[in-house]
Amino acid sequence: MAHEENKAFLRRVPLFSGLSEQQLEQLAAGSARRSFPKGRTIVSEGEPSQSMYILLAGRAKVQRSDSEGKEVILAVLGSGEFFGEMSLIDDSPRSASVITLEPCEFMAVSKDAFKSMLMQSPDVAMNVMRGLVRRLREADQKIETLALLDVYGRVARVLLDFSETVGGERVVKNKLPRQEIAKMIGASREMVSRVMKIGRAHV
């Protein structure tokens, strides 16, 4: 029963579009569904990699830390997004930690199943490459934001990135704590609070 459920979940993941029924069978055999509460570390920076993960439900943050414990959030992942594939491709340790922002469900795909899938399916290999290119472009944009915008502009960029159009207006539905925003833009929580208070005063 678990195998069939895994296959049904994998079939709905855009990353695996184009897989044949037999390939889905093989992938499901090397996969496991996992649930985690809010605040749980799924993978840790620097650890060996044995699987990649697909986020089925919930949100999680990707972050790095320096030797003094200062944290920087690189991205926030939502349903359908995946992570951990880089370490499986180059056999290097995890480059960042992933921590749940709310209760999440994941599909963990083993290293062997992932590599076999890449070898068998050009469509999946291309989807993985597209994902890597998208992250590279996002990293370029983040570098540009940090280099060229002041704190006010950086806060505005984050809020814009997390907003969606509702009734012709941009609305942030899934709000992040100010401390999390501060970690994304390289500022203090106090500075973010000050900027947002000023922003409300001018609305």
PDB file of C-alpha atoms in Angstrom:
ATOM      1  CA  MET A   1       0.000   0.000   0.000  1.00  0.00           C
ATOM      2  CA  ALA A   2       2.817   2.413   0.910  1.00  0.00           C
ATOM      3  CA  HIS A   3       4.508   1.679  -2.422  1.00  0.00           C
ATOM      4  CA  GLU A   4       1.355   2.563  -4.384  1.00  0.00           C
ATOM      5  CA  GLU A   5       0.884   5.761  -2.338  1.00  0.00           C
ATOM      6  CA  ASN A   6       4.497   6.753  -3.004  1.00  0.00           C
ATOM      7  CA  LYS A   7       4.009   6.188  -6.721  1.00  0.00           C
ATOM      8  CA  ALA A   8       0.811   8.276  -6.710  1.00  0.00           C
ATOM      9  CA  PHE A   9       2.615  11.169  -4.991  1.00  0.00           C
ATOM     10  CA  LEU A  10       5.608  10.985  -7.340  1.00  0.00           C
ATOM     11  CA  ARG A  11       3.329  10.989 -10.380  1.00  0.00           C
ATOM     12  CA  ARG A  12       1.994  14.411  -9.323  1.00  0.00           C
ATOM     13  CA  VAL A  13       5.459  15.973  -8.893  1.00  0.00           C
ATOM     14  CA  PRO A  14       6.325  18.157 -11.933  1.00  0.00           C
ATOM     15  CA  LEU A  15       9.985  17.133 -11.667  1.00  0.00           C
ATOM     16  CA  PHE A  16       9.078  13.577 -12.649  1.00  0.00           C
ATOM     17  CA  SER A  17       6.781  14.362 -15.552  1.00  0.00           C
ATOM     18  CA  GLY A  18       7.731  12.187 -18.491  1.00  0.00           C
ATOM     19  CA  LEU A  19       8.574   9.078 -16.449  1.00  0.00           C
ATOM     20  CA  SER A  20       7.099   5.821 -17.686  1.00  0.00           C
ATOM     21  CA  GLU A  21       5.060   3.588 -15.399  1.00  0.00           C
ATOM     22  CA  GLN A  22       8.032   1.258 -15.015  1.00  0.00           C
ATOM     23  CA  GLN A  23      10.355   4.130 -14.131  1.00  0.00           C
ATOM     24  CA  LEU A  24       7.840   5.397 -11.557  1.00  0.00           C
ATOM     25  CA  GLU A  25       7.766   1.902 -10.070  1.00  0.00           C
ATOM     26  CA  GLN A  26      11.542   1.901  -9.700  1.00  0.00           C
ATOM     27  CA  LEU A  27      11.573   5.404  -8.238  1.00  0.00           C
ATOM     28  CA  ALA A  28       8.808   4.591  -5.752  1.00  0.00           C
ATOM     29  CA  ALA A  29      10.756   1.548  -4.595  1.00  0.00           C
ATOM     30  CA  GLY A  30      13.642   3.847  -3.637  1.00  0.00           C
ATOM     31  CA  SER A  31      11.474   6.505  -1.995  1.00  0.00           C
ATOM     32  CA  ALA A  32       9.875   7.057   1.405  1.00  0.00           C
ATOM     33  CA  ARG A  33       7.266   9.567   2.569  1.00  0.00           C
ATOM     34  CA  ARG A  34       8.143  11.501   5.737  1.00  0.00           C
ATOM     35  CA  SER A  35       6.349  14.030   7.927  1.00  0.00           C
ATOM     36  CA  PHE A  36       8.079  16.597  10.159  1.00  0.00           C
ATOM     37  CA  PRO A  37       6.823  19.219  12.630  1.00  0.00           C
ATOM     38  CA  LYS A  38       7.656  22.934  12.509  1.00  0.00           C
ATOM     39  CA  GLY A  39      11.258  23.761  13.388  1.00  0.00           C
ATOM     40  CA  ARG A  40      12.731  20.375  12.423  1.00  0.00           C
ATOM     41  CA  THR A  41      16.086  20.250  10.618  1.00  0.00           C
ATOM     42  CA  ILE A  42      15.695  17.965   7.594  1.00  0.00           C
ATOM     43  CA  VAL A  43      19.288  18.133   6.336  1.00  0.00           C
ATOM     44  CA  SER A  44      22.306  19.790   7.941  1.00  0.00           C
ATOM     45  CA  GLU A  45      25.047  21.783   6.272  1.00  0.00           C
ATOM     46  CA  GLY A  46      28.259  19.758   5.923  1.00  0.00           C
ATOM     47  CA  GLU A  47      26.724  16.297   6.407  1.00  0.00           C
ATOM     48  CA  PRO A  48      27.062  13.485   3.815  1.00  0.00           C
ATOM     49  CA  SER A  49      24.161  13.209   1.373  1.00  0.00           C
ATOM     50  CA  GLN A  50      22.181  10.001   0.911  1.00  0.00           C
ATOM     51  CA  SER A  51      18.916  11.300  -0.560  1.00  0.00           C
ATOM     52  CA  MET A  52      17.110  14.198  -2.194  1.00  0.00           C
ATOM     53  CA  TYR A  53      13.768  15.526  -0.959  1.00  0.00           C
ATOM     54  CA  ILE A  54      10.587  16.740  -2.613  1.00  0.00           C
ATOM     55  CA  LEU A  55       8.373  19.006  -0.505  1.00  0.00           C
ATOM     56  CA  LEU A  56       4.780  17.736  -0.808  1.00  0.00           C
ATOM     57  CA  ALA A  57       3.135  20.155   1.646  1.00  0.00           C
ATOM     58  CA  GLY A  58       4.243  23.021   3.899  1.00  0.00           C
ATOM     59  CA  ARG A  59       7.178  25.447   3.737  1.00  0.00           C
ATOM     60  CA  ALA A  60      10.854  25.112   4.653  1.00  0.00           C
ATOM     61  CA  LYS A  61      13.829  27.476   4.700  1.00  0.00           C
ATOM     62  CA  VAL A  62      17.288  26.891   3.251  1.00  0.00           C
ATOM     63  CA  GLN A  63      19.996  28.505   5.361  1.00  0.00           C
ATOM     64  CA  ARG A  64      23.739  28.623   5.977  1.00  0.00           C
ATOM     65  CA  SER A  65      25.653  29.528   9.133  1.00  0.00           C
ATOM     66  CA  ASP A  66      29.150  30.873   9.750  1.00  0.00           C
ATOM     67  CA  SER A  67      31.572  29.822  12.474  1.00  0.00           C
ATOM     68  CA  GLU A  68      30.046  32.371  14.862  1.00  0.00           C
ATOM     69  CA  GLY A  69      26.529  31.043  14.370  1.00  0.00           C
ATOM     70  CA  LYS A  70      25.287  33.907  12.198  1.00  0.00           C
ATOM     71  CA  GLU A  71      22.584  32.605   9.867  1.00  0.00           C
ATOM     72  CA  VAL A  72      21.624  33.629   6.330  1.00  0.00           C
ATOM     73  CA  ILE A  73      18.433  32.366   4.679  1.00  0.00           C
ATOM     74  CA  LEU A  74      19.085  31.527   1.033  1.00  0.00           C
ATOM     75  CA  ALA A  75      15.556  30.529   0.028  1.00  0.00           C
ATOM     76  CA  VAL A  76      12.119  29.501   1.227  1.00  0.00           C
ATOM     77  CA  LEU A  77      10.716  26.376  -0.409  1.00  0.00           C
ATOM     78  CA  GLY A  78       7.068  25.550  -1.045  1.00  0.00           C
ATOM     79  CA  SER A  79       5.034  22.575  -2.203  1.00  0.00           C
ATOM     80  CA  GLY A  80       6.461  20.825  -5.286  1.00  0.00           C
ATOM     81  CA  GLU A  81      10.007  22.150  -4.842  1.00  0.00           C
ATOM     82  CA  PHE A  82      12.983  19.864  -4.260  1.00  0.00           C
ATOM     83  CA  PHE A  83      16.411  20.040  -2.634  1.00  0.00           C
ATOM     84  CA  GLY A  84      19.438  17.878  -1.956  1.00  0.00           C
ATOM     85  CA  GLU A  85      20.081  16.983  -5.597  1.00  0.00           C
ATOM     86  CA  MET A  86      23.347  18.973  -5.811  1.00  0.00           C
ATOM     87  CA  SER A  87      25.117  16.787  -3.255  1.00  0.00           C
ATOM     88  CA  LEU A  88      23.937  13.638  -5.003  1.00  0.00           C
ATOM     89  CA  ILE A  89      25.306  14.864  -8.334  1.00  0.00           C
ATOM     90  CA  ASP A  90      28.801  15.853  -7.180  1.00  0.00           C
ATOM     91  CA  ASP A  91      29.058  13.612  -4.059  1.00  0.00           C
ATOM     92  CA  SER A  92      29.959  16.621  -1.895  1.00  0.00           C
ATOM     93  CA  PRO A  93      28.611  17.318   1.622  1.00  0.00           C
ATOM     94  CA  ARG A  94      25.372  19.274   2.009  1.00  0.00           C
ATOM     95  CA  SER A  95      25.973  22.945   1.145  1.00  0.00           C
ATOM     96  CA  ALA A  96      23.156  24.256   3.398  1.00  0.00           C
ATOM     97  CA  SER A  97      20.663  23.243   6.067  1.00  0.00           C
ATOM     98  CA  VAL A  98      16.920  22.915   5.444  1.00  0.00           C
ATOM     99  CA  ILE A  99      14.532  23.597   8.337  1.00  0.00           C
ATOM    100  CA  THR A 100      10.743  23.419   8.345  1.00  0.00           C
ATOM    101  CA  LEU A 101       8.827  26.681   8.865  1.00  0.00           C
ATOM    102  CA  GLU A 102       5.577  24.773   9.465  1.00  0.00           C
ATOM    103  CA  PRO A 103       4.505  21.104   9.547  1.00  0.00           C
ATOM    104  CA  CYS A 104       5.734  19.534   6.306  1.00  0.00           C
ATOM    105  CA  GLU A 105       5.461  16.363   4.282  1.00  0.00           C
ATOM    106  CA  PHE A 106       8.373  15.210   2.155  1.00  0.00           C
ATOM    107  CA  MET A 107       9.201  12.448  -0.262  1.00  0.00           C
ATOM    108  CA  ALA A 108      12.779  11.259   0.229  1.00  0.00           C
ATOM    109  CA  VAL A 109      14.391   9.710  -2.873  1.00  0.00           C
ATOM    110  CA  SER A 110      17.479   7.582  -2.278  1.00  0.00           C
ATOM    111  CA  LYS A 111      20.788   8.398  -3.937  1.00  0.00           C
ATOM    112  CA  ASP A 112      20.760   5.228  -6.060  1.00  0.00           C
ATOM    113  CA  ALA A 113      17.160   5.784  -7.201  1.00  0.00           C
ATOM    114  CA  PHE A 114      17.901   9.415  -8.091  1.00  0.00           C
ATOM    115  CA  LYS A 115      21.022   8.632 -10.137  1.00  0.00           C
ATOM    116  CA  SER A 116      19.291   5.753 -11.905  1.00  0.00           C
ATOM    117  CA  MET A 117      16.401   8.064 -12.785  1.00  0.00           C
ATOM    118  CA  LEU A 118      18.778  10.656 -14.287  1.00  0.00           C
ATOM    119  CA  MET A 119      20.433   7.985 -16.414  1.00  0.00           C
ATOM    120  CA  GLN A 120      17.120   6.605 -17.666  1.00  0.00           C
ATOM    121  CA  SER A 121      15.118   9.771 -18.267  1.00  0.00           C
ATOM    122  CA  PRO A 122      16.446  12.751 -20.273  1.00  0.00           C
ATOM    123  CA  ASP A 123      13.234  14.630 -19.361  1.00  0.00           C
ATOM    124  CA  VAL A 124      13.936  14.377 -15.620  1.00  0.00           C
ATOM    125  CA  ALA A 125      17.601  15.247 -16.140  1.00  0.00           C
ATOM    126  CA  MET A 126      16.503  18.363 -18.031  1.00  0.00           C
ATOM    127  CA  ASN A 127      14.021  19.277 -15.263  1.00  0.00           C
ATOM    128  CA  VAL A 128      16.796  18.976 -12.677  1.00  0.00           C
ATOM    129  CA  MET A 129      19.057  21.203 -14.793  1.00  0.00           C
ATOM    130  CA  ARG A 130      16.266  23.764 -15.117  1.00  0.00           C
ATOM    131  CA  GLY A 131      15.915  23.766 -11.336  1.00  0.00           C
ATOM    132  CA  LEU A 132      19.648  24.325 -10.892  1.00  0.00           C
ATOM    133  CA  VAL A 133      19.664  27.163 -13.437  1.00  0.00           C
ATOM    134  CA  ARG A 134      16.668  28.789 -11.718  1.00  0.00           C
ATOM    135  CA  ARG A 135      18.491  28.712  -8.385  1.00  0.00           C
ATOM    136  CA  LEU A 136      21.600  30.200  -9.982  1.00  0.00           C
ATOM    137  CA  ARG A 137      19.530  33.060 -11.416  1.00  0.00           C
ATOM    138  CA  GLU A 138      17.889  33.608  -8.012  1.00  0.00           C
ATOM    139  CA  ALA A 139      21.336  33.670  -6.382  1.00  0.00           C
ATOM    140  CA  ASP A 140      22.482  36.280  -8.934  1.00  0.00           C
ATOM    141  CA  GLN A 141      19.426  38.397  -8.142  1.00  0.00           C
ATOM    142  CA  LYS A 142      20.069  38.067  -4.418  1.00  0.00           C
ATOM    143  CA  ILE A 143      23.675  39.193  -4.828  1.00  0.00           C
ATOM    144  CA  GLU A 144      22.497  42.164  -6.894  1.00  0.00           C
ATOM    145  CA  THR A 145      19.906  43.069  -4.257  1.00  0.00           C
ATOM    146  CA  LEU A 146      22.444  42.956  -1.425  1.00  0.00           C
ATOM    147  CA  ALA A 147      24.995  44.950  -3.399  1.00  0.00           C
ATOM    148  CA  LEU A 148      22.802  47.662  -4.919  1.00  0.00           C
ATOM    149  CA  LEU A 149      19.807  48.211  -2.634  1.00  0.00           C
ATOM    150  CA  ASP A 150      19.675  49.758   0.824  1.00  0.00           C
ATOM    151  CA  VAL A 151      17.810  48.049   3.677  1.00  0.00           C
ATOM    152  CA  TYR A 152      14.506  49.631   2.656  1.00  0.00           C
ATOM    153  CA  GLY A 153      14.865  48.299  -0.867  1.00  0.00           C
ATOM    154  CA  ARG A 154      15.893  44.839   0.356  1.00  0.00           C
ATOM    155  CA  VAL A 155      12.856  44.550   2.648  1.00  0.00           C
ATOM    156  CA  ALA A 156      10.623  45.682  -0.210  1.00  0.00           C
ATOM    157  CA  ARG A 157      12.165  43.077  -2.543  1.00  0.00           C
ATOM    158  CA  VAL A 158      11.526  40.263  -0.050  1.00  0.00           C
ATOM    159  CA  LEU A 159       7.913  41.317   0.478  1.00  0.00           C
ATOM    160  CA  LEU A 160       7.411  41.555  -3.280  1.00  0.00           C
ATOM    161  CA  ASP A 161       8.939  38.110  -3.831  1.00  0.00           C
ATOM    162  CA  PHE A 162       6.546  36.569  -1.287  1.00  0.00           C
ATOM    163  CA  SER A 163       3.467  38.407  -2.506  1.00  0.00           C
ATOM    164  CA  GLU A 164       0.799  37.311  -4.957  1.00  0.00           C
ATOM    165  CA  THR A 165      -1.893  39.140  -6.882  1.00  0.00           C
ATOM    166  CA  VAL A 166      -5.314  39.070  -5.205  1.00  0.00           C
ATOM    167  CA  GLY A 167      -8.116  41.228  -6.584  1.00  0.00           C
ATOM    168  CA  GLY A 168      -5.646  43.338  -8.548  1.00  0.00           C
ATOM    169  CA  GLU A 169      -3.425  44.018  -5.504  1.00  0.00           C
ATOM    170  CA  ARG A 170      -0.174  42.473  -4.280  1.00  0.00           C
ATOM    171  CA  VAL A 171      -0.792  40.627  -1.007  1.00  0.00           C
ATOM    172  CA  VAL A 172       1.616  38.688   1.239  1.00  0.00           C
ATOM    173  CA  LYS A 173      -0.418  35.696   2.431  1.00  0.00           C
ATOM    174  CA  ASN A 174       2.295  33.547   3.995  1.00  0.00           C
ATOM    175  CA  LYS A 175       4.024  36.092   6.179  1.00  0.00           C
ATOM    176  CA  LEU A 176       7.493  35.457   7.571  1.00  0.00           C
ATOM    177  CA  PRO A 177       8.669  36.584  11.025  1.00  0.00           C
ATOM    178  CA  ARG A 178      10.793  39.716  10.925  1.00  0.00           C
ATOM    179  CA  GLN A 179      13.752  37.752  12.220  1.00  0.00           C
ATOM    180  CA  GLU A 180      13.526  35.501   9.141  1.00  0.00           C
ATOM    181  CA  ILE A 181      13.340  38.526   6.823  1.00  0.00           C
ATOM    182  CA  ALA A 182      16.419  39.956   8.568  1.00  0.00           C
ATOM    183  CA  LYS A 183      18.345  36.734   7.864  1.00  0.00           C
ATOM    184  CA  MET A 184      17.427  36.969   4.184  1.00  0.00           C
ATOM    185  CA  ILE A 185      18.711  40.500   3.681  1.00  0.00           C
ATOM    186  CA  GLY A 186      21.680  40.679   6.043  1.00  0.00           C
ATOM    187  CA  ALA A 187      20.147  43.144   8.500  1.00  0.00           C
ATOM    188  CA  SER A 188      19.071  43.146  12.135  1.00  0.00           C
ATOM    189  CA  ARG A 189      15.541  42.357  13.261  1.00  0.00           C
ATOM    190  CA  GLU A 190      15.329  45.834  14.770  1.00  0.00           C
ATOM    191  CA  MET A 191      16.178  47.445  11.433  1.00  0.00           C
ATOM    192  CA  VAL A 192      13.539  45.377   9.627  1.00  0.00           C
ATOM    193  CA  SER A 193      10.938  46.364  12.233  1.00  0.00           C
ATOM    194  CA  ARG A 194      11.866  50.035  11.814  1.00  0.00           C
ATOM    195  CA  VAL A 195      11.580  49.842   8.030  1.00  0.00           C
ATOM    196  CA  MET A 196       8.187  48.119   8.174  1.00  0.00           C
ATOM    197  CA  LYS A 197       6.849  50.658  10.681  1.00  0.00           C
ATOM    198  CA  ILE A 198       7.917  53.481   8.396  1.00  0.00           C
ATOM    199  CA  GLY A 199       6.298  51.681   5.471  1.00  0.00           C
ATOM    200  CA  ARG A 200       2.962  51.375   7.309  1.00  0.00           C
ATOM    201  CA  ALA A 201       3.099  55.029   8.284  1.00  0.00           C
ATOM    202  CA  HIS A 202       3.286  56.007   4.601  1.00  0.00           C
ATOM    203  CA  VAL A 203       0.488  53.699   3.418  1.00  0.00           C
TER     204      VAL A 203
END
